[in-house]
């Protein structure tokens, strides 16, 4: 009598061997009963389960793919343009209007003052101009913020529109966001420092009239709205940057009390003088007279030169008196 029992009688018959083999090859957890079923498969039909991922199936698509995994993609599929991440930097904004669309005249108005993104372009001036243009544009069911966000890209061109297109998708949620990103790009802190130095180190150029100096100085201030300079500092910087002759002209117009006036009064005085610069600015006349005197020194006698200098002095004094009378009349 045989004392060894047949091993095939120790396990129950295998119910679905193919499904069990696929689960085991994919590394899915199995019960003890599944393990017993695998052990009961005759060894002449299969070997031990291979280590690592299952071999590729050359007869068709994989039998099973895990939920978090994607099937391998072909070269043709991988070379196709992707649509992931497409869309502009402006995030969707709620609009109540069901038929919203930018009108042609709106686009045309903002395109008349486009920003190129060149080194000499004034980013602050562009924002001010854009707000001025769009302040009267209205559309029912559309907020001012949404309308300005929709129109702002049309105000950019060349380097500026290329910068806008590179902004991350849905990174802008309001027009304030748009202005901050725009000024951060085209009006960085380094430019603020440069423009502030231009203001504090102002000096009148040779042969520059009072009107030209004042306009250049105001332009420097306008280009740097965050200069943080009080009006008294602005007036003092401008006055001390003038030539001696123009400081005398301002003092004469103020009755010799320019520095005793308030900053507001000094600003108004300079504005009035430069508004009528053809009457006030005598620098061109003085320069021309001086050149005439210099040209005669080599041919005229010392007495003639002395008389010409006296005439020039009397002329300058007369002009100062006329200027003083005009300042009183105004």
Tab-separated table of N, CA, C and O in Angstrom, residues 149-191:
chain	number	residue	atom	x	y	z
A	149	UNK	N	-9.722	94.475	-18.985
A	149	UNK	CA	-8.886	93.291	-19.162
A	149	UNK	C	-8.977	92.762	-20.593
A	149	UNK	O	-7.983	92.323	-21.171
A	150	UNK	N	-10.157	92.809	-21.170
A	150	UNK	CA	-10.336	92.320	-22.531
A	150	UNK	C	-9.666	93.227	-23.556
A	150	UNK	O	-9.187	92.756	-24.592
A	151	UNK	N	-9.597	94.525	-23.259
A	151	UNK	CA	-9.046	95.474	-24.220
A	151	UNK	C	-7.539	95.662	-24.084
A	151	UNK	O	-6.870	96.041	-25.059
A	152	UNK	N	-6.987	95.420	-22.905
A	152	UNK	CA	-5.582	95.754	-22.666
A	152	UNK	C	-4.617	95.058	-23.629
A	152	UNK	O	-3.656	95.699	-24.097
A	153	UNK	N	-4.791	93.773	-23.952
A	153	UNK	CA	-3.845	93.160	-24.904
A	153	UNK	C	-3.782	93.879	-26.240
A	153	UNK	O	-2.731	93.873	-26.893
A	154	UNK	N	-4.871	94.529	-26.661
A	154	UNK	CA	-4.867	95.246	-27.937
A	154	UNK	C	-4.045	96.533	-27.861
A	154	UNK	O	-3.719	97.105	-28.904
A	155	UNK	N	-3.707	96.976	-26.655
A	155	UNK	CA	-2.884	98.177	-26.510
A	155	UNK	C	-1.398	97.858	-26.536
A	155	UNK	O	-0.575	98.760	-26.403
A	156	UNK	N	-1.044	96.589	-26.694
A	156	UNK	CA	0.351	96.158	-26.719
A	156	UNK	C	0.738	95.710	-28.121
A	156	UNK	O	-0.101	95.208	-28.873
A	157	UNK	N	2.004	95.851	-28.451
A	157	UNK	CA	2.505	95.405	-29.745
A	157	UNK	C	3.992	95.095	-29.624
A	157	UNK	O	4.639	95.416	-28.627
A	158	UNK	N	4.531	94.438	-30.637
A	158	UNK	CA	5.946	94.095	-30.732
A	158	UNK	C	6.433	93.356	-29.474
A	158	UNK	O	5.865	92.342	-29.099
A	159	UNK	N	7.465	93.886	-28.806
A	159	UNK	CA	8.046	93.188	-27.646
A	159	UNK	C	7.032	93.046	-26.511
A	159	UNK	O	7.048	92.046	-25.779
A	160	UNK	N	6.171	94.025	-26.351
A	160	UNK	CA	5.220	94.002	-25.240
A	160	UNK	C	4.194	92.881	-25.413
A	160	UNK	O	3.858	92.186	-24.448
A	161	UNK	N	3.675	92.684	-26.603
A	161	UNK	CA	2.684	91.620	-26.797
A	161	UNK	C	3.346	90.252	-26.714
A	161	UNK	O	2.722	89.273	-26.280
A	162	UNK	N	4.623	90.162	-27.096
A	162	UNK	CA	5.348	88.899	-26.934
A	162	UNK	C	5.519	88.561	-25.459
A	162	UNK	O	5.389	87.399	-25.050
A	163	UNK	N	5.792	89.588	-24.633
A	163	UNK	CA	5.879	89.354	-23.184
A	163	UNK	C	4.531	88.908	-22.632
A	163	UNK	O	4.457	87.990	-21.807
A	164	UNK	N	3.461	89.549	-23.069
A	164	UNK	CA	2.125	89.193	-22.589
A	164	UNK	C	1.786	87.750	-22.931
A	164	UNK	O	1.227	87.016	-22.102
A	165	UNK	N	2.120	87.307	-24.126
A	165	UNK	CA	1.799	85.943	-24.548
A	165	UNK	C	2.561	84.895	-23.752
A	165	UNK	O	2.135	83.731	-23.692
A	166	UNK	N	3.676	85.260	-23.144
A	166	UNK	CA	4.464	84.299	-22.366
A	166	UNK	C	4.023	84.208	-20.907
A	166	UNK	O	4.553	83.375	-20.157
A	167	UNK	N	3.082	85.032	-20.491
A	167	UNK	CA	2.604	84.956	-19.112
A	167	UNK	C	1.902	83.623	-18.868
A	167	UNK	O	1.260	83.067	-19.779
A	168	UNK	N	1.977	83.075	-17.647
A	168	UNK	CA	1.333	81.786	-17.366
A	168	UNK	C	-0.181	81.854	-17.573
A	168	UNK	O	-0.810	82.898	-17.380
A	169	UNK	N	-0.723	80.739	-17.945
A	169	UNK	CA	-2.157	80.662	-18.203
A	169	UNK	C	-2.957	80.929	-16.928
A	169	UNK	O	-2.601	80.468	-15.846
A	170	UNK	N	-4.023	81.738	-17.074
A	170	UNK	CA	-4.947	82.052	-15.975
A	170	UNK	C	-4.232	82.672	-14.767
A	170	UNK	O	-4.641	82.472	-13.622
A	171	UNK	N	-3.156	83.421	-15.019
A	171	UNK	CA	-2.405	84.040	-13.919
A	171	UNK	C	-2.898	85.445	-13.581
A	171	UNK	O	-2.440	86.032	-12.597
A	172	UNK	N	-3.817	85.995	-14.367
A	172	UNK	CA	-4.318	87.346	-14.146
A	172	UNK	C	-5.809	87.277	-13.861
A	172	UNK	O	-6.580	86.751	-14.669
A	173	UNK	N	-6.232	87.807	-12.709
A	173	UNK	CA	-7.628	87.718	-12.291
A	173	UNK	C	-8.317	89.079	-12.207
A	173	UNK	O	-9.518	89.133	-11.982
A	174	UNK	N	-7.580	90.163	-12.352
A	174	UNK	CA	-8.172	91.503	-12.305
A	174	UNK	C	-7.257	92.458	-13.053
A	174	UNK	O	-6.110	92.125	-13.378
A	175	UNK	N	-7.777	93.662	-13.314
A	175	UNK	CA	-6.942	94.635	-14.014
A	175	UNK	C	-5.816	95.130	-13.119
A	175	UNK	O	-4.753	95.525	-13.616
A	176	UNK	N	-6.006	95.107	-11.799
A	176	UNK	CA	-4.914	95.439	-10.884
A	176	UNK	C	-3.763	94.449	-11.040
A	176	UNK	O	-2.589	94.839	-11.016
A	177	UNK	N	-4.102	93.158	-11.177
A	177	UNK	CA	-3.067	92.158	-11.437
A	177	UNK	C	-2.318	92.480	-12.725
A	177	UNK	O	-1.091	92.368	-12.794
A	178	UNK	N	-3.070	92.883	-13.736
A	178	UNK	CA	-2.462	93.192	-15.031
A	178	UNK	C	-1.513	94.381	-14.918
A	178	UNK	O	-0.397	94.352	-15.455
A	179	UNK	N	-1.929	95.418	-14.218
A	179	UNK	CA	-1.075	96.606	-14.068
A	179	UNK	C	0.180	96.283	-13.272
A	179	UNK	O	1.270	96.768	-13.601
A	180	UNK	N	0.043	95.488	-12.205
A	180	UNK	CA	1.214	95.148	-11.391
A	180	UNK	C	2.242	94.366	-12.197
A	180	UNK	O	3.448	94.637	-12.123
A	181	UNK	N	1.783	93.397	-12.963
A	181	UNK	CA	2.707	92.599	-13.775
A	181	UNK	C	3.337	93.462	-14.868
A	181	UNK	O	4.535	93.334	-15.171
A	182	UNK	N	2.547	94.338	-15.474
A	182	UNK	CA	3.046	95.194	-16.544
A	182	UNK	C	4.109	96.166	-16.029
A	182	UNK	O	5.187	96.303	-16.619
A	183	UNK	N	3.829	96.833	-14.904
A	183	UNK	CA	4.784	97.788	-14.345
A	183	UNK	C	6.002	97.085	-13.758
A	183	UNK	O	7.103	97.640	-13.779
A	184	UNK	N	5.812	95.881	-13.240
A	184	UNK	CA	6.955	95.126	-12.731
A	184	UNK	C	7.930	94.785	-13.848
A	184	UNK	O	9.149	94.723	-13.630
A	185	UNK	N	7.399	94.584	-15.055
A	185	UNK	CA	8.248	94.273	-16.207
A	185	UNK	C	8.885	95.524	-16.794
A	185	UNK	O	10.094	95.546	-17.068
A	186	UNK	N	8.109	96.567	-17.002
A	186	UNK	CA	8.578	97.734	-17.757
A	186	UNK	C	8.861	98.961	-16.889
A	186	UNK	O	9.226	100.005	-17.428
A	187	UNK	N	8.686	98.861	-15.580
A	187	UNK	CA	9.065	99.943	-14.677
A	187	UNK	C	9.628	99.333	-13.396
A	187	UNK	O	9.084	99.509	-12.310
A	188	UNK	N	10.761	98.618	-13.501
A	188	UNK	CA	11.334	97.937	-12.331
A	188	UNK	C	11.970	98.925	-11.376
A	188	UNK	O	12.159	100.107	-11.694
A	189	UNK	N	12.345	98.488	-10.179
A	189	UNK	CA	12.974	99.384	-9.194
A	189	UNK	C	14.242	100.062	-9.711
A	189	UNK	O	14.540	101.191	-9.318
A	190	UNK	N	15.005	99.396	-10.566
A	190	UNK	CA	16.221	100.008	-11.100
A	190	UNK	C	15.901	101.261	-11.910
A	190	UNK	O	16.645	102.247	-11.867
A	191	UNK	N	14.793	101.245	-12.648
A	191	UNK	CA	14.408	102.426	-13.413
A	191	UNK	C	13.931	103.539	-12.490
A	191	UNK	O	14.168	104.725	-12.754
